CSV table of C-alpha atoms and ligand atoms in Angstrom, one decimal:
chain,number,residue,atom,x,y,z
A,86,MET,CA,0.0,0.0,0.0
A,87,GLY,CA,1.2,3.5,-0.9
A,88,VAL,CA,3.0,5.6,1.7
A,89,LEU,CA,1.8,9.1,2.1
A,90,PRO,CA,4.0,11.8,3.6
A,91,THR,CA,1.4,12.6,6.3
A,92,ASP,CA,-1.0,11.2,8.7
A,93,LYS,CA,-3.5,14.1,8.5
A,94,PHE,CA,-7.0,12.9,7.8
A,95,ALA,CA,-8.0,15.4,5.1
A,96,THR,CA,-4.9,14.7,3.0
A,97,LYS,CA,-5.3,10.9,3.4
A,98,ALA,CA,-9.0,11.2,2.3
A,99,ILE,CA,-7.9,12.9,-0.9
A,100,HIS,CA,-4.7,11.0,-1.8
A,101,ALA,CA,-4.9,7.5,-0.3
A,102,GLY,CA,-5.5,4.9,-3.0
A,103,ALA,CA,-5.7,7.7,-5.6
A,104,HIS,CA,-3.3,6.2,-8.2
A,105,THR,CA,-2.9,7.4,-11.7
A,106,ASP,CA,-2.9,5.2,-14.8
A,107,LEU,CA,-0.7,5.1,-18.0
A,108,HIS,CA,-2.3,8.3,-19.2
A,109,GLY,CA,-1.7,10.2,-16.0
A,110,SER,CA,-5.5,10.4,-15.3
A,111,VAL,CA,-5.9,12.5,-12.1
A,112,ILE,CA,-9.1,10.6,-11.3
A,113,GLU,CA,-8.7,6.8,-11.7
A,114,PRO,CA,-10.7,5.3,-14.6
A,115,ILE,CA,-13.4,2.7,-13.8
A,116,SER,CA,-12.0,-0.8,-14.7
A,117,LEU,CA,-14.9,-2.9,-15.8
A,118,SER,CA,-12.8,-5.8,-17.2
A,119,THR,CA,-13.7,-9.1,-15.4
A,120,THR,CA,-10.5,-10.8,-16.5
A,121,PHE,CA,-6.9,-9.8,-17.1
A,122,LYS,CA,-4.3,-11.0,-19.7
A,123,GLN,CA,-1.5,-13.4,-18.8
A,124,SER,CA,1.8,-13.4,-20.7
A,125,SER,CA,2.3,-17.1,-20.0
A,126,PRO,CA,0.1,-19.6,-18.1
A,127,GLY,CA,-0.1,-18.5,-14.5
A,128,ASN,CA,1.7,-15.2,-15.1
A,129,PRO,CA,-0.6,-12.2,-15.3
A,130,VAL,CA,0.7,-9.2,-17.2
A,131,GLY,CA,-0.1,-6.9,-14.3
A,132,ALA,CA,-1.3,-7.3,-10.7
A,133,TYR,CA,-4.8,-8.7,-11.5
A,134,GLU,CA,-6.2,-12.0,-12.8
A,135,TYR,CA,-10.0,-12.1,-12.3
A,136,SER,CA,-12.1,-9.3,-10.9
A,137,ARG,CA,-13.8,-11.2,-8.0
A,138,GLY,CA,-10.3,-11.8,-6.6
A,139,GLN,CA,-9.2,-8.2,-7.0
A,140,ASN,CA,-9.9,-5.2,-9.2
A,141,PRO,CA,-8.1,-1.8,-9.5
A,142,ASN,CA,-11.1,0.2,-8.2
A,143,ARG,CA,-11.7,-2.0,-5.2
A,144,GLN,CA,-8.1,-2.1,-4.4
A,145,ASN,CA,-7.9,1.7,-4.4
A,146,LEU,CA,-10.9,1.9,-2.2
A,147,GLU,CA,-9.6,-0.6,0.2
A,148,GLU,CA,-6.3,1.3,0.5
A,149,ALA,CA,-8.3,4.5,1.2
A,150,ILE,CA,-10.5,2.8,3.9
A,151,ALA,CA,-7.4,1.4,5.6
A,152,ALA,CA,-5.7,4.9,5.6
A,153,LEU,CA,-8.8,6.6,7.1
A,154,GLU,CA,-9.0,4.0,9.9
A,155,SER,CA,-5.2,4.3,10.5
A,156,ALA,CA,-5.1,0.5,9.7
A,157,LYS,CA,-2.7,-1.7,7.8
A,158,TYR,CA,-5.4,-3.4,5.8
A,159,GLY,CA,-8.8,-2.6,4.3
A,160,LEU,CA,-11.4,-4.9,2.6
A,161,ALA,CA,-14.6,-3.8,0.7
A,162,PHE,CA,-17.8,-5.9,0.4
A,163,SER,CA,-21.1,-5.7,-1.4
A,164,SER,CA,-22.8,-4.3,1.7
A,165,GLY,CA,-22.3,-3.7,5.4
A,166,SER,CA,-24.4,-6.8,6.0
A,167,ALA,CA,-22.1,-8.9,3.7
A,168,THR,CA,-19.1,-7.6,5.8
A,169,THR,CA,-20.8,-8.8,9.0
A,170,ALA,CA,-21.6,-12.2,7.4
A,171,VAL,CA,-18.0,-12.8,6.3
A,172,ILE,CA,-16.6,-11.9,9.7
A,173,VAL,CA,-19.1,-14.3,11.5
A,174,GLN,CA,-18.5,-17.0,8.9
A,175,SER,CA,-14.8,-16.8,9.7
A,176,LEU,CA,-15.4,-18.2,13.2
A,177,PRO,CA,-14.8,-21.9,13.8
A,178,GLN,CA,-17.9,-24.0,14.0
A,179,GLY,CA,-19.3,-24.2,17.6
A,180,SER,CA,-18.1,-20.7,18.5
A,181,HIS,CA,-19.8,-18.4,20.9
A,182,ALA,CA,-20.3,-14.7,20.3
A,183,ILE,CA,-21.3,-11.8,22.6
A,184,SER,CA,-23.1,-8.7,21.2
A,185,ILE,CA,-24.5,-5.6,22.7
A,186,GLY,CA,-28.3,-5.8,22.9
A,187,ASP,CA,-29.3,-2.8,20.7
A,188,VAL,CA,-27.1,-3.9,17.8
A,189,TYR,CA,-28.1,-2.9,14.3
A,190,GLY,CA,-31.2,-4.9,13.4
A,191,GLY,CA,-29.7,-6.7,10.4
A,192,THR,CA,-26.7,-7.8,12.6
A,193,HIS,CA,-29.1,-9.1,15.2
A,194,ARG,CA,-31.0,-10.9,12.5
A,195,TYR,CA,-27.8,-12.5,11.2
A,196,PHE,CA,-26.7,-13.7,14.6
A,197,THR,CA,-30.1,-15.1,15.5
A,198,LYS,CA,-31.4,-16.4,12.2
A,199,VAL,CA,-28.3,-17.3,10.1
A,200,ALA,CA,-25.2,-17.8,12.3
A,201,ASN,CA,-27.0,-20.1,14.7
A,202,ALA,CA,-27.8,-22.5,11.9
A,203,HIS,CA,-24.0,-22.7,11.3
A,204,GLY,CA,-23.3,-23.5,14.9
A,205,VAL,CA,-22.4,-20.0,16.1
A,206,GLU,CA,-24.5,-19.0,19.2
A,207,THR,CA,-24.8,-15.4,20.3
A,208,SER,CA,-25.5,-13.9,23.8
A,209,PHE,CA,-26.9,-10.4,23.9
A,210,THR,CA,-26.5,-7.9,26.8
A,211,ASN,CA,-27.5,-4.4,27.5
A,212,SER,CA,-24.8,-4.0,30.1
A,213,LEU,CA,-21.7,-5.4,28.3
A,214,LEU,CA,-18.9,-4.3,30.6
A,215,GLU,CA,-20.6,-5.7,33.8
A,216,ASP,CA,-21.8,-8.9,32.1
A,217,LEU,CA,-18.6,-9.8,30.2
A,218,PRO,CA,-17.0,-11.9,33.0
A,219,LYS,CA,-20.1,-14.1,33.3
A,220,LEU,CA,-20.9,-14.3,29.6
A,221,VAL,CA,-17.4,-15.3,28.3
A,222,ARG,CA,-17.0,-19.1,27.8
A,223,ASP,CA,-14.1,-21.2,26.7
A,224,ASN,CA,-15.4,-21.1,23.1
A,225,THR,CA,-16.2,-17.4,23.0
A,226,ARG,CA,-14.4,-16.0,19.9
A,227,LEU,CA,-16.2,-12.7,19.2
A,228,VAL,CA,-17.4,-9.6,20.9
A,229,TRP,CA,-19.5,-7.2,18.8
A,230,ILE,CA,-20.2,-3.6,19.7
A,231,GLU,CA,-21.5,-0.4,18.2
A,232,SER,CA,-20.9,3.0,19.5
A,233,PRO,CA,-23.0,5.1,19.5
A,234,THR,CA,-25.9,2.6,19.2
A,235,ASN,CA,-28.9,2.9,17.0
A,236,PRO,CA,-31.2,4.7,17.6
A,237,THR,CA,-30.7,5.7,21.3
A,238,LEU,CA,-27.0,6.7,20.7
A,239,GLN,CA,-25.5,5.1,23.8
A,240,VAL,CA,-21.7,5.4,23.9
A,241,THR,CA,-19.4,2.6,24.9
A,242,ASP,CA,-15.8,3.0,26.2
A,243,ILE,CA,-14.1,0.9,23.5
A,244,GLN,CA,-10.7,0.8,25.3
A,245,GLN,CA,-12.3,-0.5,28.5
A,246,VAL,CA,-14.2,-3.2,26.6
A,247,ALA,CA,-11.0,-4.2,24.7
A,248,ASP,CA,-9.0,-4.4,28.0
A,249,THR,CA,-11.7,-6.4,29.7
A,250,VAL,CA,-12.1,-8.8,26.7
A,251,LYS,CA,-8.3,-9.4,26.3
A,252,ALA,CA,-7.9,-10.0,30.1
A,253,LEU,CA,-10.6,-12.7,30.0
A,254,ASN,CA,-9.4,-14.5,26.8
A,255,GLU,CA,-6.8,-13.4,24.3
A,256,ASP,CA,-8.4,-15.4,21.5
A,257,ILE,CA,-11.5,-13.3,21.4
A,258,ILE,CA,-11.7,-10.7,18.6
A,259,LEU,CA,-13.3,-7.4,19.3
A,260,VAL,CA,-15.3,-6.0,16.4
A,261,VAL,CA,-16.6,-2.4,16.4
A,262,ASP,CA,-19.3,-1.3,13.9
A,263,ASN,CA,-18.2,2.3,13.4
A,264,THR,CA,-20.9,3.2,10.9
A,265,PHE,CA,-22.6,5.9,13.0
A,266,LEU,CA,-19.4,8.0,13.6
A,267,SER,CA,-17.4,7.3,10.4
A,268,PRO,CA,-13.6,7.1,10.5
A,269,TYR,CA,-13.4,10.9,10.7
A,270,LEU,CA,-14.8,11.0,14.2
A,271,SER,CA,-13.3,7.8,15.6
A,272,ASN,CA,-10.7,5.1,14.8
A,273,PRO,CA,-11.7,2.1,17.1
A,274,LEU,CA,-8.5,0.2,16.2
A,275,ASN,CA,-6.6,2.8,18.2
A,276,PHE,CA,-8.7,1.9,21.3
A,277,GLY,CA,-7.9,-1.8,21.0
A,278,ALA,CA,-10.5,-3.2,18.6
A,279,ASP,CA,-9.3,-6.0,16.3
A,280,ILE,CA,-11.6,-5.2,13.4
A,281,VAL,CA,-13.6,-2.0,12.6
A,282,ILE,CA,-16.5,-2.4,10.2
A,283,HIS,CA,-18.7,0.1,8.2
A,284,SER,CA,-21.8,0.2,6.3
A,285,ALA,CA,-20.1,2.5,3.8
A,286,THR,CA,-23.7,3.0,2.4
A,287,LYS,CA,-23.9,5.6,5.1
A,288,TYR,CA,-21.3,8.3,5.9
A,289,ILE,CA,-18.3,6.9,3.9
A,290,ASN,CA,-20.0,7.1,0.6
A,291,GLY,CA,-22.3,9.8,1.9
A,292,HIS,CA,-24.5,10.4,-1.1
A,293,SER,CA,-27.2,7.8,-0.6
A,294,ASP,CA,-26.4,6.2,-4.0
A,295,VAL,CA,-24.3,3.1,-3.2
A,296,VAL,CA,-24.8,0.0,-0.9
A,297,LEU,CA,-21.3,-1.1,0.2
A,298,GLY,CA,-19.5,-2.4,3.2
A,299,ALA,CA,-15.9,-2.3,4.5
A,300,LEU,CA,-13.7,-3.4,7.2
A,301,ALA,CA,-10.2,-2.5,8.4
A,302,THR,CA,-7.7,-4.3,10.7
A,303,ASN,CA,-4.0,-4.3,11.7
A,304,SER,CA,-3.8,-8.1,12.1
A,305,THR,CA,-2.2,-9.8,9.1
A,306,SER,CA,-3.7,-13.2,10.0
A,307,LEU,CA,-7.3,-11.7,10.3
A,308,TYR,CA,-6.7,-9.9,7.0
A,309,GLU,CA,-5.6,-13.0,5.2
A,310,ARG,CA,-8.5,-15.1,6.5
A,311,LEU,CA,-11.1,-12.4,5.6
A,312,ALA,CA,-9.6,-11.6,2.2
A,313,PHE,CA,-9.7,-15.4,1.4
A,314,LEU,CA,-13.4,-15.4,2.4
A,315,GLN,CA,-14.1,-12.2,0.5
A,316,ASN,CA,-13.0,-14.1,-2.7
A,317,ALA,CA,-14.4,-17.5,-1.7
A,318,ILE,CA,-17.8,-16.2,-0.8
A,319,GLY,CA,-17.8,-13.6,-3.6
A,320,ALA,CA,-19.5,-10.8,-1.6
A,321,ILE,CA,-17.7,-8.1,-3.5
A,322,PRO,CA,-18.7,-4.6,-4.6
A,323,SER,CA,-18.8,-3.7,-8.3
A,324,PRO,CA,-16.0,-1.6,-9.7
A,325,PHE,CA,-18.5,1.2,-10.3
A,326,ASP,CA,-19.7,1.1,-6.7
A,327,ALA,CA,-16.1,1.0,-5.4
A,328,TRP,CA,-15.3,4.0,-7.6
A,329,LEU,CA,-18.3,6.0,-6.4
A,330,THR,CA,-17.5,5.2,-2.8
A,331,HIS,CA,-13.9,6.2,-3.2
A,332,ARG,CA,-15.1,9.5,-4.7
A,333,GLY,CA,-17.6,10.0,-1.8
A,334,LEU,CA,-15.0,9.4,1.0
A,335,LYS,CA,-12.8,12.2,-0.4
A,336,THR,CA,-15.1,14.7,1.3
A,337,LEU,CA,-15.9,12.7,4.4
A,338,HIS,CA,-14.2,15.1,6.8
A,339,LEU,CA,-16.0,18.1,5.4
A,340,ARG,CA,-19.4,16.4,5.4
A,341,VAL,CA,-19.1,14.9,8.9
A,342,ARG,CA,-17.8,18.0,10.5
A,343,GLN,CA,-20.6,20.1,9.0
A,344,ALA,CA,-23.3,17.5,10.0
A,345,ALA,CA,-21.9,17.3,13.5
A,346,GLN,CA,-21.9,21.1,13.9
A,347,SER,CA,-25.5,21.4,12.8
A,348,ALA,CA,-26.5,18.4,14.9
A,349,GLN,CA,-25.1,20.0,18.0
A,350,LYS,CA,-27.2,23.1,17.5
A,351,ILE,CA,-30.3,21.2,16.7
A,352,ALA,CA,-29.8,18.9,19.8
A,353,GLU,CA,-29.3,22.0,22.0
A,354,TYR,CA,-32.5,23.5,20.6
A,355,LEU,CA,-34.5,20.2,21.1
A,356,GLU,CA,-33.2,19.9,24.7
A,357,GLN,CA,-34.8,23.2,25.8
A,358,SER,CA,-38.0,22.8,23.7
A,359,GLU,CA,-41.2,22.4,25.7
A,360,HIS,CA,-42.5,20.1,22.9
A,361,VAL,CA,-39.8,17.5,23.5
A,362,VAL,CA,-39.7,14.9,26.2
A,363,SER,CA,-36.0,14.0,26.0
A,364,VAL,CA,-33.0,14.1,23.6
A,365,ASN,CA,-30.2,11.5,22.9
A,366,TYR,CA,-27.1,13.2,21.6
A,367,PRO,CA,-23.5,12.4,22.7
A,368,GLY,CA,-22.5,16.0,22.2
A,369,LEU,CA,-24.8,17.2,25.0
A,370,PRO,CA,-23.3,17.4,28.5
A,371,SER,CA,-26.5,15.8,29.8
A,372,HIS,CA,-25.9,12.6,27.8
A,373,ARG,CA,-24.8,9.6,29.8
A,374,GLY,CA,-21.8,8.9,27.5
A,375,TYR,CA,-20.7,12.6,27.1
A,376,GLN,CA,-17.4,12.1,29.0
A,377,ILE,CA,-16.5,9.0,26.9
A,378,ALA,CA,-17.5,10.8,23.7
A,379,GLN,CA,-15.2,13.7,24.6
A,380,LYS,CA,-12.2,11.4,24.6
A,381,GLN,CA,-13.2,8.9,22.0
A,382,HIS,CA,-14.5,11.3,19.3
A,383,ARG,CA,-12.4,13.8,17.3
A,384,ASP,CA,-12.7,17.2,18.9
A,385,GLY,CA,-15.4,15.7,21.2
A,386,LEU,CA,-17.9,16.1,18.3
A,387,GLY,CA,-21.3,14.3,18.9
A,388,GLY,CA,-21.8,13.1,15.3
A,389,GLY,CA,-24.6,13.7,12.9
A,390,MET,CA,-27.3,11.5,14.5
A,391,ILE,CA,-29.8,12.6,17.0
A,392,SER,CA,-32.9,10.9,18.5
A,393,PHE,CA,-35.6,12.5,20.6
A,394,ARG,CA,-39.0,11.8,22.1
A,395,VAL,CA,-41.6,14.3,21.0
A,396,LYS,CA,-44.7,15.1,23.1
A,397,GLY,CA,-47.9,13.6,21.7
A,398,GLY,CA,-46.9,9.9,21.6
A,399,ALA,CA,-46.9,7.8,18.5
A,400,GLN,CA,-49.2,10.4,16.8
A,401,GLY,CA,-46.9,13.2,17.7
A,402,ALA,CA,-44.0,11.4,16.1
A,403,ALA,CA,-45.9,10.5,13.0
A,404,LEU,CA,-47.1,14.1,12.6
A,405,LEU,CA,-43.7,15.6,13.1
A,406,SER,CA,-42.1,13.2,10.6
A,407,GLN,CA,-44.6,14.4,8.0
A,408,SER,CA,-44.4,18.1,8.8
A,409,THR,CA,-40.8,18.8,7.9
A,410,ARG,CA,-39.9,20.3,4.6
A,411,LEU,CA,-36.2,19.7,4.4
A,412,PHE,CA,-35.8,16.5,6.4
A,413,THR,CA,-37.1,13.6,4.2
A,414,LEU,CA,-39.0,10.8,5.9
A,415,ALA,CA,-36.9,7.8,5.0
A,416,GLU,CA,-34.7,5.1,6.6
A,417,SER,CA,-30.9,5.1,6.3
A,418,LEU,CA,-28.5,7.9,7.4
A,419,GLY,CA,-25.2,9.5,6.8
A,420,GLY,CA,-26.0,11.2,3.4
A,421,ILE,CA,-25.6,14.8,2.4
A,422,GLU,CA,-29.4,15.3,2.7
A,423,SER,CA,-31.2,15.4,6.1
A,424,LEU,CA,-33.5,12.4,6.9
A,425,LEU,CA,-35.8,11.5,9.8
A,426,GLU,CA,-37.7,8.4,10.7
A,427,VAL,CA,-39.8,6.8,13.5
A,428,PRO,CA,-37.9,3.7,14.6
A,429,ALA,CA,-40.8,2.1,16.4
A,430,VAL,CA,-42.7,1.7,13.1
A,431,MET,CA,-39.8,1.7,10.7
A,432,THR,CA,-36.3,0.5,11.3
A,433,HIS,CA,-37.1,-1.2,14.6
A,434,ALA,CA,-40.7,-2.4,13.9
A,435,GLY,CA,-39.6,-6.0,14.0
A,436,ILE,CA,-38.6,-5.9,17.7
A,437,PRO,CA,-41.4,-6.7,20.2
A,438,LYS,CA,-42.7,-3.5,22.0
A,439,GLU,CA,-41.4,-4.6,25.4
A,440,ALA,CA,-37.9,-5.3,24.3
A,441,ARG,CA,-37.9,-2.2,22.2
A,442,GLU,CA,-38.9,0.0,25.1
A,443,ALA,CA,-36.4,-1.7,27.4
A,444,SER,CA,-33.7,-0.2,25.2
A,445,GLY,CA,-35.4,3.2,25.0
A,446,VAL,CA,-37.1,2.9,21.6
A,447,TYR,CA,-40.5,4.3,22.5
A,448,ASP,CA,-43.4,5.0,20.1
A,449,ASP,CA,-42.7,8.7,20.3
A,450,LEU,CA,-39.0,8.5,19.4
A,451,VAL,CA,-37.8,10.2,16.3
A,452,ARG,CA,-34.4,9.6,14.8
A,453,VAL,CA,-32.7,12.3,12.7
A,454,SER,CA,-29.8,12.1,10.3
A,455,VAL,CA,-28.5,15.6,10.0
A,456,GLY,CA,-27.3,16.4,6.5
A,457,ILE,CA,-25.2,19.3,5.2
A,458,GLU,CA,-27.8,21.8,4.3
A,459,ASP,CA,-27.6,25.3,5.9
A,460,THR,CA,-27.7,25.0,9.7
A,461,ASP,CA,-30.3,27.7,10.2
A,462,ASP,CA,-32.6,26.3,7.6
A,463,LEU,CA,-32.5,22.9,9.3
A,464,LEU,CA,-33.1,24.4,12.7
A,465,GLU,CA,-36.1,26.4,11.3
A,466,ASP,CA,-37.5,23.3,9.7
A,467,ILE,CA,-37.4,21.4,13.0
A,468,LYS,CA,-39.0,24.4,14.8
A,469,GLN,CA,-41.9,24.7,12.4
A,470,ALA,CA,-42.5,21.0,12.4
A,471,LEU,CA,-42.6,20.9,16.3
A,472,SER,CA,-45.1,23.8,16.3
A,473,VAL,CA,-47.3,21.9,13.9
A,474,VAL,CA,-47.3,19.0,16.3
A,475,ALA,CA,-47.9,21.3,19.3
A,476,GLU,CA,-50.9,22.9,17.7
A,477,SER,CA,-52.7,19.7,16.9
A,478,ILE,CA,-52.2,17.7,20.1
B,631,PLP,C1,-26.9,0.2,7.6
B,631,PLP,C2,-26.1,-0.5,8.7
B,631,PLP,C3,-25.6,-1.7,8.6
B,631,PLP,C4,-25.9,-2.6,7.4
B,631,PLP,O1,-25.3,-2.1,6.2
B,631,PLP,P1,-25.8,-2.3,4.7
B,631,PLP,O2,-24.8,-1.6,3.9
B,631,PLP,O3,-27.2,-1.7,4.7
B,631,PLP,O4,-25.9,-3.8,4.5
B,631,PLP,C5,-24.8,-2.2,9.6
B,631,PLP,N1,-24.6,-1.5,10.7
B,631,PLP,C6,-25.1,-0.3,10.9
B,631,PLP,C7,-24.8,0.4,12.2
B,631,PLP,C8,-25.9,0.3,9.9
B,631,PLP,O5,-26.4,1.5,10.1
């Protein structure tokens, strides 16, 4: 992988993996060829043989992802979910995994409906640090966390989890799903994680036009095993999607900083609004994980995601989500455009009400993905939508 004369994020985002071709193209061409010429049997002319194994655009993207996570290695997959599947498939049969309780729904579904059929059993806990000593078994091989969580934005001290896990059993790998923060706000490998994964569909691509997943690691043995599975399973992104994602990540730092700055102002407004029950945002001093966020996130930024409970119950949340003019009512997050959704009836509808409410996902909870429109316009939009709700309940 290319060596850059700097470790500064913005420069890495622009230059890592940005190689030129024979023509000196400043932006890499898209390489659609599925196969590559050999000069004699078994001797490819260049570095590539067959595009499932490796492709110039995917390789460039993987190099950039590794650089942004300050990692030795990066791998790209067809989706965040495929990345999860490949990591879990890499475990020996009969392994045990431990996951935080309010993990991404698709990850929960994979653990409970797919991995178990392959002999991997998973324990879930809402108080990971306390429960680790009693949950870890001889065959435990994986601990899976997200910070902040979706949609209640609870923050976990990654270094503390890593230290606890390694003290219990050195063979356990710690995976951090860093989708909600992006590599700009946090690099979990620096806090002791073994693998960091992303749904690059969200912040890394950032333009809501690609589904793609990625991971990064410093471990040569994990990299070799996962790269082998990437090819053997074939869960790879297309060259075009790899190229688009590489283009998207070049502005990651600008987008995420802007979104986080606007989110901070919106969260502060929501917190003092009489129409709001409570606000979850790691950039607010009232947030339970504020101190951890201060040391774990770049410049203590809270990120671009907020969730809050609006007065008026399920009806209030439904009305609010239909009353905004700039925030689009839609699932997903991390794009340039602002979105909002009601988890209880959208992203988290599959979870039984009792379990949902136990992790703070009430009927009146609204989740917001702050985009990069003008901050004052976004704030005005939230204000007018809240007043529509207030007038009708
Ligand atoms: C969206 C998401 C995923 C799944 O990624 P896809 O690219 O949609 O497969 C995993 N984890 C988190 C936190 C996500 O938000």
